Structures are given as structure tokens and as C-alpha cells.
Tab-separated table of C-alpha atoms in Angstrom:
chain	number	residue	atom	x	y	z
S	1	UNK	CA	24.858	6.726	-36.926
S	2	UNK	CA	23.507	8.770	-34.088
S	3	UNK	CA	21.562	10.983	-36.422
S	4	UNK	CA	20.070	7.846	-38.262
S	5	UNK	CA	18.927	6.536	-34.938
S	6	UNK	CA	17.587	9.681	-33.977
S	7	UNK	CA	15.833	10.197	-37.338
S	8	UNK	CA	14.559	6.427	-37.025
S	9	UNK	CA	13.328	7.741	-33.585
S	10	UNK	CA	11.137	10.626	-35.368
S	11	UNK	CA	9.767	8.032	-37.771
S	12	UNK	CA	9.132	5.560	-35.653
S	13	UNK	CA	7.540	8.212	-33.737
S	14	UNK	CA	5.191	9.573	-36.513
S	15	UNK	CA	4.094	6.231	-36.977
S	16	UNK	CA	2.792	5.610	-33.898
S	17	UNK	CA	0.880	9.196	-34.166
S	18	UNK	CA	-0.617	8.325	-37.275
S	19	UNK	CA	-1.334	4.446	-36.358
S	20	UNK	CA	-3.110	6.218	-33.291
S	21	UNK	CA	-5.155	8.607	-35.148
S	22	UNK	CA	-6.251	5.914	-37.036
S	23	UNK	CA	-7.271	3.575	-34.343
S	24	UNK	CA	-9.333	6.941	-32.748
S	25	UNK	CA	-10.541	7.538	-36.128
S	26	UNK	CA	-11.915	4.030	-36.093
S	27	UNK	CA	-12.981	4.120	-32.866
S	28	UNK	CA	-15.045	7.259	-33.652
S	29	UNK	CA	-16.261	5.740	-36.619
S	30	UNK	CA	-17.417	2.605	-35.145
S	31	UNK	CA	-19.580	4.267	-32.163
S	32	UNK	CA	-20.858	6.548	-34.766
S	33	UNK	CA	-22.445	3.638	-36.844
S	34	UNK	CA	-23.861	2.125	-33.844
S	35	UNK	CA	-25.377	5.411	-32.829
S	36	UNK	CA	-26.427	5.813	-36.078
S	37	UNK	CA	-27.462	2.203	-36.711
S	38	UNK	CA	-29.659	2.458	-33.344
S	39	UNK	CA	-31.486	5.304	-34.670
S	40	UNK	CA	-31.652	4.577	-38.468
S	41	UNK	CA	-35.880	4.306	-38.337
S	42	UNK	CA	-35.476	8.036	-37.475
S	43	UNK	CA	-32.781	9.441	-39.884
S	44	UNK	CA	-34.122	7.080	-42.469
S	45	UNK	CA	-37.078	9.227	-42.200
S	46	UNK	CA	-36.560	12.807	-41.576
S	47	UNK	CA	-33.083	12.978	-42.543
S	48	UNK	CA	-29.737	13.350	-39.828
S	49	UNK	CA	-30.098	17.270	-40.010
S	50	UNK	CA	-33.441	17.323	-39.189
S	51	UNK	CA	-32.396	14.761	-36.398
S	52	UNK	CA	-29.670	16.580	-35.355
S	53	UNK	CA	-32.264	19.760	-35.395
S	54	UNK	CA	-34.582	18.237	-33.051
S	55	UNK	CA	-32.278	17.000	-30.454
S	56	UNK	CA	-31.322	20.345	-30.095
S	57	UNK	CA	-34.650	22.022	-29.839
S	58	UNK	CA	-34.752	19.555	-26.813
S	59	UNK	CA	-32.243	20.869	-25.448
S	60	UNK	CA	-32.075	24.181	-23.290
S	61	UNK	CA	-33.265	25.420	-19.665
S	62	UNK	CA	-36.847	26.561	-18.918
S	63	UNK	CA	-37.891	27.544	-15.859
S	64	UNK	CA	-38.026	24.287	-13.787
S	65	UNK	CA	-41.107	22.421	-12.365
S	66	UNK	CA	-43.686	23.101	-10.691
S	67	UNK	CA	-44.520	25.169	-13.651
S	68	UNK	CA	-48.326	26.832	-14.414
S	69	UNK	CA	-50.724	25.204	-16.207
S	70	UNK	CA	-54.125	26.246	-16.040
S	71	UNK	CA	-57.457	26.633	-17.886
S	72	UNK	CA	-57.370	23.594	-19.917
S	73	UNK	CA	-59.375	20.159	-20.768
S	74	UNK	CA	-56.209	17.766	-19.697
S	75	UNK	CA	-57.359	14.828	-22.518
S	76	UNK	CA	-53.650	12.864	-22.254
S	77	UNK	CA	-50.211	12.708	-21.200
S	78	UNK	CA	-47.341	10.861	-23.137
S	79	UNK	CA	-43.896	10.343	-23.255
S	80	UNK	CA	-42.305	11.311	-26.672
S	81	UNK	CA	-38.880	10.780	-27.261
S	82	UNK	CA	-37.334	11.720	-23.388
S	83	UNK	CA	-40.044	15.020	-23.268
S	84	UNK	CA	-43.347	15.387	-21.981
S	85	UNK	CA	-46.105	15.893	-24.290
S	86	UNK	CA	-50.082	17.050	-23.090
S	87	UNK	CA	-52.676	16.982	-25.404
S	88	UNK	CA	-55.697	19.680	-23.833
S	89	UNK	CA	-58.916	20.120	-25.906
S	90	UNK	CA	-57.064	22.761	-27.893
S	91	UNK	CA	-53.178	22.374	-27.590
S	92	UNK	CA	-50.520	20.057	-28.113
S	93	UNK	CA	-47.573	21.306	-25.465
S	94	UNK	CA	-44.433	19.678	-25.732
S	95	UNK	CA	-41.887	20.189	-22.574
S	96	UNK	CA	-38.116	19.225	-22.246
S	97	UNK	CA	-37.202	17.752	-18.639
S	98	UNK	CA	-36.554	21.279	-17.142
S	99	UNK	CA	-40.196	22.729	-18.248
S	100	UNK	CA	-39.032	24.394	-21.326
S	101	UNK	CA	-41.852	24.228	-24.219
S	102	UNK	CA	-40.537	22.556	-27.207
S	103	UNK	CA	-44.155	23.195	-28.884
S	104	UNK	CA	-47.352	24.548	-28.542
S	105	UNK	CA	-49.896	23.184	-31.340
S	106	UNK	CA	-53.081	24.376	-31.622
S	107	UNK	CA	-55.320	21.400	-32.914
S	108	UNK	CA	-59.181	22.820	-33.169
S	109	UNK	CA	-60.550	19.389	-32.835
S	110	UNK	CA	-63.773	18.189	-31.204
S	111	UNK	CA	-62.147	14.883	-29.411
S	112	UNK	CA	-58.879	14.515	-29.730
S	113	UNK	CA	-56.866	11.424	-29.480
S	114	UNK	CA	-52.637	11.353	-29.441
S	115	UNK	CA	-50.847	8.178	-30.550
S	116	UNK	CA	-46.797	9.194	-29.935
S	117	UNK	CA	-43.700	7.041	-30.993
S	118	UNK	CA	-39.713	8.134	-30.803
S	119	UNK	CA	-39.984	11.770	-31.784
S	120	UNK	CA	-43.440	11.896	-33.449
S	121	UNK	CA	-46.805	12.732	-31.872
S	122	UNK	CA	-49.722	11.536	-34.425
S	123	UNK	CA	-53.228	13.776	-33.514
S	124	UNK	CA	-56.362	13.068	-34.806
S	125	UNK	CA	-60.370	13.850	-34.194
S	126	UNK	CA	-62.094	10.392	-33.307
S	127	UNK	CA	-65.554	11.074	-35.001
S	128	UNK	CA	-64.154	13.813	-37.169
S	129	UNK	CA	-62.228	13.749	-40.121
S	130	UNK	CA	-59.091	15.408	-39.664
S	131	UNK	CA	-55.420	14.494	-38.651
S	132	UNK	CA	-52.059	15.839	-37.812
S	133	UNK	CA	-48.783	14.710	-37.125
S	134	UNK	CA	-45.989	16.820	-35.750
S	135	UNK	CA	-42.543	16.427	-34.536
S	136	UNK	CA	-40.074	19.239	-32.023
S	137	UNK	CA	-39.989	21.193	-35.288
S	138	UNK	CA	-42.668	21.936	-36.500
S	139	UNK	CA	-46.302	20.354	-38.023
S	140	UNK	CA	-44.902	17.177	-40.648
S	141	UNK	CA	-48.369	16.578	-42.891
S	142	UNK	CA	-52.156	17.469	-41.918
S	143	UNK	CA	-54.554	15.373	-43.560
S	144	UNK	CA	-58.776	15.166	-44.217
S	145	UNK	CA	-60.392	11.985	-44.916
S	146	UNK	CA	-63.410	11.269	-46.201
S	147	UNK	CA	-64.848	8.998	-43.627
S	148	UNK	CA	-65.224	9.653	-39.862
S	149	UNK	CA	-62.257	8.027	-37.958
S	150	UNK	CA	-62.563	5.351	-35.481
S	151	UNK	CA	-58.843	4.723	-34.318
S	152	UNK	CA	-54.796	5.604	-35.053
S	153	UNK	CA	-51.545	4.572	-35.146
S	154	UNK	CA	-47.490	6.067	-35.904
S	155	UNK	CA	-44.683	3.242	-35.992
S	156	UNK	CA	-41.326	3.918	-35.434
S	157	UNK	CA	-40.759	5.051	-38.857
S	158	UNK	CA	-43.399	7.602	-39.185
S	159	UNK	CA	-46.131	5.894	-40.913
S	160	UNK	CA	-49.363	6.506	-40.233
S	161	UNK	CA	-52.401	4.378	-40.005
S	162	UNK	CA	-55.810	5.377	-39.432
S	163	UNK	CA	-59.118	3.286	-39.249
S	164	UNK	CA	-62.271	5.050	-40.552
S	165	UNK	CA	-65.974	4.460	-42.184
S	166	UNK	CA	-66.252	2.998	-45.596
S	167	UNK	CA	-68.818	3.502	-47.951
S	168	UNK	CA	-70.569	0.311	-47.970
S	169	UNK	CA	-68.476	-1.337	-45.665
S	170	UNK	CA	-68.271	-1.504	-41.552
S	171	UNK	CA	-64.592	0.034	-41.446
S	172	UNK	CA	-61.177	0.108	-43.820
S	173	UNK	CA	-57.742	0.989	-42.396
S	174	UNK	CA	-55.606	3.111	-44.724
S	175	UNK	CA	-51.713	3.251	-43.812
S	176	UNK	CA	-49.793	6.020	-45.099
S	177	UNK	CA	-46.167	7.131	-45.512
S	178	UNK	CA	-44.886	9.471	-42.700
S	179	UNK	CA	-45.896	12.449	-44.714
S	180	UNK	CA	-49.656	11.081	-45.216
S	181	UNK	CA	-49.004	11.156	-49.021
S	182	UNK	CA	-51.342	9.665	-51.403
S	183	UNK	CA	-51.574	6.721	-52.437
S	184	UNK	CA	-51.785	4.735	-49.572
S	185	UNK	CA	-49.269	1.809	-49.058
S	186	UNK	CA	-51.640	-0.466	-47.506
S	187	UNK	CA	-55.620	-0.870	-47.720
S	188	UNK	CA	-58.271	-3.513	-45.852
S	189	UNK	CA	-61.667	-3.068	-46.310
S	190	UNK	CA	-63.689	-4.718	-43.240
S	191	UNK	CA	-67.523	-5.672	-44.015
S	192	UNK	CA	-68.283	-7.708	-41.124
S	193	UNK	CA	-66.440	-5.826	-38.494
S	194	UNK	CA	-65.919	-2.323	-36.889
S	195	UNK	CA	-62.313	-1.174	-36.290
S	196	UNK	CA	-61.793	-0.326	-32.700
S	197	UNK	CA	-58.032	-0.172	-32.539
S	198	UNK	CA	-54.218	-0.165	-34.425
S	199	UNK	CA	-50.860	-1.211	-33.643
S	200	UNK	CA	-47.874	-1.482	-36.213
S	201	UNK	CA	-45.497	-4.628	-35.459
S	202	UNK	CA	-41.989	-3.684	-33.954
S	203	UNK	CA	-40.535	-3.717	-37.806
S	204	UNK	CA	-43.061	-1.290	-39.054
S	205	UNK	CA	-43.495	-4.045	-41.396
S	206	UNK	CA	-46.799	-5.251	-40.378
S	207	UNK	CA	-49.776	-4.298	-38.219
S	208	UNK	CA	-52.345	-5.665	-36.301
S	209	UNK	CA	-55.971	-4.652	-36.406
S	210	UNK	CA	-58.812	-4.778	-33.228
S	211	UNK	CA	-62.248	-5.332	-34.794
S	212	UNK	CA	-65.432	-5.831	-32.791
S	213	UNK	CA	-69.450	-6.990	-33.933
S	214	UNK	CA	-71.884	-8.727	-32.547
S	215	UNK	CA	-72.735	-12.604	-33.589
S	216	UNK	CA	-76.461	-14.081	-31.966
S	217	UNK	CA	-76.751	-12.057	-29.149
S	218	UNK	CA	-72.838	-12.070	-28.153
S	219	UNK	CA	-70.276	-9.861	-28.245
S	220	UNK	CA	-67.383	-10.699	-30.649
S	221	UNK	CA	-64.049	-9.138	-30.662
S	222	UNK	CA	-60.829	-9.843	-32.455
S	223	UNK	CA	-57.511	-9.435	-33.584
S	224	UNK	CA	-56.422	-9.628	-37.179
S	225	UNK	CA	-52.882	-8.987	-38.390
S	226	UNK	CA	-51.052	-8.189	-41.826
S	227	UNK	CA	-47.874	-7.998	-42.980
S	228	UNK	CA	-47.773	-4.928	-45.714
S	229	UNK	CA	-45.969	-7.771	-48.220
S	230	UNK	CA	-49.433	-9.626	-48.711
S	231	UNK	CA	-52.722	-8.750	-49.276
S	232	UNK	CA	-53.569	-11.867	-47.255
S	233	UNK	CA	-54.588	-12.020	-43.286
S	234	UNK	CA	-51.541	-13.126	-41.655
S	235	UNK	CA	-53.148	-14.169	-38.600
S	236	UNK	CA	-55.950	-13.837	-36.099
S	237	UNK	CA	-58.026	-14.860	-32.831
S	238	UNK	CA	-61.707	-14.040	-31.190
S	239	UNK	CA	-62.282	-13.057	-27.660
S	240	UNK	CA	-65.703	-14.129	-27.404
S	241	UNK	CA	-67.940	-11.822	-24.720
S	242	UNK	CA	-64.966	-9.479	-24.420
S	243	UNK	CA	-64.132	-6.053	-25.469
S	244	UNK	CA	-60.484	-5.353	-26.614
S	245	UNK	CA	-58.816	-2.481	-24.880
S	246	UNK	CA	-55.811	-2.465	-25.966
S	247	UNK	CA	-53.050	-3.422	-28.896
S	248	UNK	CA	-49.263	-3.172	-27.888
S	249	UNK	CA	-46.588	-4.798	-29.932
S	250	UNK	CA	-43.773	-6.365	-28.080
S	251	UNK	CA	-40.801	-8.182	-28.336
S	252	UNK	CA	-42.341	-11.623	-26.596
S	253	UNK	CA	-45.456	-10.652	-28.929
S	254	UNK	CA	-48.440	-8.313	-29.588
S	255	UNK	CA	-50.412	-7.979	-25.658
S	256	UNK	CA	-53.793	-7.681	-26.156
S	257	UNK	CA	-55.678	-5.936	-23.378
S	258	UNK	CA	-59.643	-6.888	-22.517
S	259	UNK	CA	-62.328	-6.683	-19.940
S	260	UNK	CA	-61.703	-10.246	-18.916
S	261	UNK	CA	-58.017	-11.110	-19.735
S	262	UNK	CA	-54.445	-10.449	-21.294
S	263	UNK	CA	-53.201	-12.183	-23.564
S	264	UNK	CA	-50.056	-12.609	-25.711
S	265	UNK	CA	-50.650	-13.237	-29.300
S	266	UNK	CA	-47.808	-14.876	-32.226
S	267	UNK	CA	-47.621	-13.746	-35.517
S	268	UNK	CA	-50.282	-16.238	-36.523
S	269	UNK	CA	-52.962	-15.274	-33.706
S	270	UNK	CA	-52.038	-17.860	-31.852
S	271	UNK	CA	-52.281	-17.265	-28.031
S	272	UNK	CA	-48.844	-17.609	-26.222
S	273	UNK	CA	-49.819	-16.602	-23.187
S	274	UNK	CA	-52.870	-15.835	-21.130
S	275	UNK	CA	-53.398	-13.966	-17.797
S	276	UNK	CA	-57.170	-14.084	-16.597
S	277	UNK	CA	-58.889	-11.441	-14.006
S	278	UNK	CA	-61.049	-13.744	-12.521
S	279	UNK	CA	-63.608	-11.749	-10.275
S	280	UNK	CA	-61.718	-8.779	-10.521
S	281	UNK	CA	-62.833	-5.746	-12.254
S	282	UNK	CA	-59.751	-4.341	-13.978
S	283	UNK	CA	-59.909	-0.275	-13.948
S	284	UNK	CA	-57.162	0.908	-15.458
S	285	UNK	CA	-53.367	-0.309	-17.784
S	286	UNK	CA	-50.763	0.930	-19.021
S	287	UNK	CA	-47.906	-0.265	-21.238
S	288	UNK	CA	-44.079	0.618	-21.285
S	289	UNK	CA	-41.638	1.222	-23.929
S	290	UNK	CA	-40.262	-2.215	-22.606
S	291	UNK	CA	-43.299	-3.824	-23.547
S	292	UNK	CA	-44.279	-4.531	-19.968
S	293	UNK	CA	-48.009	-3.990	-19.223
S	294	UNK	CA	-49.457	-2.952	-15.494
S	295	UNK	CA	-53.011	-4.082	-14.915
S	296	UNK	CA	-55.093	-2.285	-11.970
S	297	UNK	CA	-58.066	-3.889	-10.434
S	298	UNK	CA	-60.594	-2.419	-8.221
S	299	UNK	CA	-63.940	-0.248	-8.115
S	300	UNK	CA	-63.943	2.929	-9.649
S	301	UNK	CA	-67.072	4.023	-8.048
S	302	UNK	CA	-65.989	2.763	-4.216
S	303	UNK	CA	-62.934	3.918	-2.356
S	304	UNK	CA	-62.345	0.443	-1.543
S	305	UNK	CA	-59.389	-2.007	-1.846
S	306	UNK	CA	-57.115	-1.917	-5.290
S	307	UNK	CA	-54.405	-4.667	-6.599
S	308	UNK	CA	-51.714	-4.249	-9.233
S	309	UNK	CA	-50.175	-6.808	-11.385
S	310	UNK	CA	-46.868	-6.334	-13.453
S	311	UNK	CA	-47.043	-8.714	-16.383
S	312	UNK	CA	-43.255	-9.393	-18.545
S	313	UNK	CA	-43.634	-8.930	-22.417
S	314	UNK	CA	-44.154	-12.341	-22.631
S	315	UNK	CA	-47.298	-11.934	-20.739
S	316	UNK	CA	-46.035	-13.331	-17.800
S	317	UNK	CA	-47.137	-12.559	-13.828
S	318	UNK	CA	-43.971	-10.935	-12.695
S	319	UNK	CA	-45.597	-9.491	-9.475
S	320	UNK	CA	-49.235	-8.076	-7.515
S	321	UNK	CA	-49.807	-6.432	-4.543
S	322	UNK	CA	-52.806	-5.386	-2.969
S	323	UNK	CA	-53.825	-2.124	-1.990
S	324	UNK	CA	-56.399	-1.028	1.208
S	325	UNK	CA	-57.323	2.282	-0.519
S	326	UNK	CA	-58.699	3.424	-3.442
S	327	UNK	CA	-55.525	3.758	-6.490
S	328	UNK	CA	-55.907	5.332	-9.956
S	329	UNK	CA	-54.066	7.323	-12.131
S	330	UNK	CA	-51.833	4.250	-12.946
S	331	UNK	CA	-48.563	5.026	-15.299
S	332	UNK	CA	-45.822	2.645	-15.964
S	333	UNK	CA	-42.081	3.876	-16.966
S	334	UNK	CA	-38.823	1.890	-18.004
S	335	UNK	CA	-37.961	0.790	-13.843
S	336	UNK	CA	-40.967	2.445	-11.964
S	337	UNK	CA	-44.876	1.455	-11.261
S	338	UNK	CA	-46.953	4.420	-10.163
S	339	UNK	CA	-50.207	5.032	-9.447
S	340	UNK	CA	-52.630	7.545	-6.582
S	341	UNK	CA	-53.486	6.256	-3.531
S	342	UNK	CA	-54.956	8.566	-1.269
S	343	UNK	CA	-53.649	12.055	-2.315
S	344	UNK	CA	-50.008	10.525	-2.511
S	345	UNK	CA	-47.920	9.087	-5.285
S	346	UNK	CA	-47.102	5.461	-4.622
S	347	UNK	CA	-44.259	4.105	-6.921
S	348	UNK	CA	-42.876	0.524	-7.014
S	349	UNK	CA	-39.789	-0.938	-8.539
S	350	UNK	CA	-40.153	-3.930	-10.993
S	351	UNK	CA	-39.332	-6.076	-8.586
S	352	UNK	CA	-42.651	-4.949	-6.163
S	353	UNK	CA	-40.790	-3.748	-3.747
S	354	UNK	CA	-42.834	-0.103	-2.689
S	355	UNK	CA	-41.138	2.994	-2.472
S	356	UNK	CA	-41.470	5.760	-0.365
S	357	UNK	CA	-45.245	7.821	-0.956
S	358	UNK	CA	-44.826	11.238	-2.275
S	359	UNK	CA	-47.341	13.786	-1.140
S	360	UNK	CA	-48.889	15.617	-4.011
S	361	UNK	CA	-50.683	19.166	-3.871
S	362	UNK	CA	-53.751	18.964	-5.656
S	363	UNK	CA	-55.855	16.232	-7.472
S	364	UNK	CA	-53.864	14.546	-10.263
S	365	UNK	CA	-55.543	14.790	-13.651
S	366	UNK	CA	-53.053	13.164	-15.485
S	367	UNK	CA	-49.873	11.045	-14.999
S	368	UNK	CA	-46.579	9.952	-17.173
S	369	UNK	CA	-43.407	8.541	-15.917
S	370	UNK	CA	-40.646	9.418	-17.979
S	371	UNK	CA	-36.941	7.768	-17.049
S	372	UNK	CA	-37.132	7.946	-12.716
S	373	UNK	CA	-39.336	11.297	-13.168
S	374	UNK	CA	-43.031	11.169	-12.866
S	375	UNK	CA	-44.848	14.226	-14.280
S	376	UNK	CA	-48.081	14.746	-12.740
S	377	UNK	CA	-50.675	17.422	-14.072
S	378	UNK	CA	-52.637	19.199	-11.403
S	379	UNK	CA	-55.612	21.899	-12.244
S	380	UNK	CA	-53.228	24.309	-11.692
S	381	UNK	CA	-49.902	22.934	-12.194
S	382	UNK	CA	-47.459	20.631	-13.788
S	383	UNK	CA	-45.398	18.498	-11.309
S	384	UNK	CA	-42.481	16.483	-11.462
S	385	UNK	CA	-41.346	14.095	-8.785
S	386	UNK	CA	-37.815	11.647	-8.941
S	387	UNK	CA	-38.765	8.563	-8.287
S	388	UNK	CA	-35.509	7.154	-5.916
């Protein structure tokens, strides 16, 4: 009997090893489906080696910041994925948190513009004809169009679309698969309006389109949106006497930012939400990956006073505060408001409160908060200061 119970012991034991690996097992496979479910748009497109590729090209120590940079037309910053990406008049450079370059692109086009979601940085030539999109790897499609190009846009996906000239028409936006193939999946031809701007819905499923003419002497801009199911306009509004900015999709709606207001808009056009300037002139924005927008007001021209204002995705005031001094450079990240105010970078939490300044050497060309980092491009250098 003793060696039954012992053997019974073993068992008993075994089971509870193998009942164990297979809670583990299904532990493991659980957080591996939400990883994978929280990054599906990506693997849906490239692929999970390609993924797994580019997360490691990420990866790796360069040489830390403040690192050279010199002898270069700074045209933007971005954040793409959790790297820094600066578009010059002749480079792309991509750069990991510790300075290491991911990539270095050459381009060769007259006026470049970069449009960058998750990992993908779309690059085209406003006026020109030509287009690129490229990822950690390496260059994903290159396109030329027949038609000068007015404006771009990547979704989360990897589509592309592009607003250009027409033969007789004022515009037509094209949208493409992430590799630019032909045919396009979506077409609209615009005869009455110009196309001054693109933003795909959250979904990728749908985009909406900034157009802009004039009507008796007044300026007329709007808003139209699609949904790539229907050839029919899903929606739209006019901003009469105003010039549209700025698309961003968002989860309390698409923000539309003009000379005169900002405004929330619902998948019909409607207005949900409305946050006028008054007398002040606004001089700069910026939108986060939240869907937050920061609006700053002030003369460019006059070192005078400045005021921010943090607007919610829903297009609601969440704070202001006014500034003696002259601010620019204005860059909003995930938890941090930053902008230049005399020679020193000001941050702010989203609740308002203002942090400690941070003396910077140099003028600032170019800003991009990434996490609690703010990169800051100098003539001479790249800088990166945490933002605590």
C-alpha cells in the first residue's frame, strides 16, 4: 500500500506539472493574442517577420545625444513608431532613443512634405510628382503620378492617399494600397474645389478630404468625408472666410484646425464641438497621438505676449495659460506641452501645471516630444531633454 500511495503521489504530482504548463501555456497564449491583436493593422500589413525585423532594427546603442547634425535644410520633425524621424531637403534620418540611425533616405525632392503613422513615414514632393514611402527596413513602394500633388496621407494600415491635379478637373484624391499598387481602391474627382489636405478615419476605413475655392468674393473652405464602401459623400461642412489648417482624426471625432476656430466634426459633418479664437491670432498647433490638439496664440512678428490652450479630443478647453514672452516651436507629446520661450524649453503637464524651464544651447529649428523626451534640432546639433 505504501508503494501505491507513493506512486499516487508521483501521479498526482505529474498532474499538477502538466495542469501548470498548461495554465502558463495559456497564459502565454492569451498575452500573445492581445499583443498581437493590438498590433494586427501592422502585421496584417507587412507580415510578423517583417514586424519582428523592424523592432529589432530599433533596437541597439548609438552614441547618445547631443549628437552632430549639421549642414542641412531642417523641413520637419516627427515621431514614428517610439523613434525620431527628420526630414532635411535631401534626407530622411531615422534615430532610435539613444541616437542610433535606423535610416538615412536620400529623397532628391524639390519640397518635401512627411506624413508618418506607427512604423511608416509616407514622403512626397508638394508641386512635384513623385512619392515614397519607407519603413526601419528599407524603401516599401516609390511612385510617379501624373498630376502635380497638392497634399498626403498613410493610415494605420499603410495605405496611401494622395491629392493631385486632374485633367479637367480642380483636384482628385487617389488612395492606394500600402504598396502604391495600381489600381487604386478609391477615386473622387473634385470640379469645384482644390484639395488642400487628407486624413484617413481611425479604421482606415474612410477618409476625410479639406477642399478650398472661392464663392462671390469669399473664401470657402470645407470638409468632405467618405467611407471607401460608397461612392457617395458621407458627410460634410463649410467654414465660410476661413482657411483649414489642419485634419486630425480622433476618437471624440475628426478636429479640424482654421484661422478662426477648432472644431470637432461627426461622421456626417456635423459640428460637435466648437472652440473660437476670438481676437487672437493663432501662430502655431500641434496634435498628439491621443488626439489632443495644442493651439498657440500670439504675434509672430513681435516678441510680445503668447497663450496656449490644450483642447480634449472632444474639442473641449481643458486648460490656457498666458505667456509674457514671445513662445514658438510648439510640440505636443502623450503627457507633456512644450514650446520656446526665450532661449529655454518650457514644458507643461496636461493638467497646466508648468514645469521647470530647460536652458537650450542654440536656436531650436525644430521640435518633437516623444514619450517624456523632447528632441530638439539645433544648427548644429540634435538634443534631447527628459521632461520630469
Amino acid at each position: 500500500m505504501a508503494e501505491l500511495s507513493d506512486i499516487d503521489k508521483i501521479r498526482k504530482k505529474r498532474r499538477r506539472k502538466v495542469l501548470l504548463g498548461r495554465i502558463l501555456l495559456l497564459v502565454a497564449l492569451t498575452l500573445l493574442g492581445v499583443g498581437l491583436y493590438a498590433i494586427k493593422d501592422e502585421v496584417s500589413t507587412i507580415g510578423f517577420t517583417d514586424y519582428i525585423q523592424e523592432r529589432i532594427a530599433g533596437m541597439g546603442a548609438g552614441d547618445g545625444y547631443p549628437m552632430e547634425f549639421a549642414g542641412e535644410q531642417v523641413r520637419q520633425t516627427a515621431r514614428v513608431g517610439e523613434h525620431l524621424a527628420v526630414l532635411t531637403d535631401s534626407n530622411l534620418y531615422l534615430y532610435n532613443s539613444s541616437g542610433k540611425e535606423i535610416r538615412n533616405v536620400q529623397h532628391k525632392y524639390s519640397n518635401p512634405v512627411m506624413r508618418a503613422s506607427g512604423r511608416r513615414v509616407l514622403i512626397y514632393d508638394r508641386g512635384g510628382k513623385h512619392l515614397r514611402v519607407e519603413n526601419m527596413l528599407r524603401t516599401v513602394a516609390q511612385k510617379e503620378l501624373d498630376y502635380p500633388i497638392y497634399a498626403g496621407a498613410i493610415s494605420s494600415r499603410g495605405e496611401v492617399a494622395v491629392a493631385t491635379g486632374a485633367q479637367r478637373r480642380l483636384g482628385e484624391m487617389t488612395v492606394y494600397d500600402h504598396m502604391l499598387a495600381d489600381p487604386a481602391k478609391y477615386v473622387w474627382k473634385s470640379a469645384e474645389n482644390y484639395i488642400t489636405d487628407l486624413e484617413f478615419d481611425l479604421d482606415g476605413k474612410g477618409i476625410a478630404v479639406a477642399v478650398v475655392n472661392a464663392r462671390e468674393g469669399d473664401l470657402i473652405s470645407g470638409v468632405r468625408r467618405f467611407r471607401f464602401d460608397s461612392e457617395e459623400e458621407a458627410g460634410r461642412q463649410e467654414f465660410v472666410g476661413e482657411l483649414i489648417h489642419s485634419l486630425n482624426a480622433a476618437r471624440g471625432g475628426l478636429t479640424v484646425v482654421t484661422d478662426r476656430q477648432t472644431a470637432v466634426l461627426g461622421a456626417s459633418g456635423e459640428v460637435l464641438e466648437r472652440y473660437d479664437y476670438g481676437y487672437e491670432a493663432l501662430a502655431s498647433f500641434d496634435h498628439s497621438e491621443n488626439g489632443d490638439t495644442a493651439l498657440l496664440f500670439g504675434d509672430a512678428r513681435e516678441n510680445k505676449n503668447s497663450a496656449v490652450t490644450l483642447l480634449g479630443p472632444d474639442g473641449k478647453k481643458l486648460w490656457e495659460t498666458q505667456i509674457s514672452s514671445h513662445a514658438d516651436r510648439l510640440s505636443l507629446g502623450k503627457t507633456r506641452v512644450c514650446l520656446m520661450v526665450d532661449g529655454q524649453l518650457q514644458s507643461y503637464d496636461y493638467a497646466g501645471n508648468a514645469l521647470d524651464p530647460q536652458p537650450v544651447p542654440g536656436e531650436v529649428l525644430a521640435a518633437t516630444v516623444i514619450g517624456r523626451d523632447a528632441y530638439l534640432v539645433t544648427p548644429d546639433a540634435i538634443e534631447k531633454l527628459a521632461l520630469e
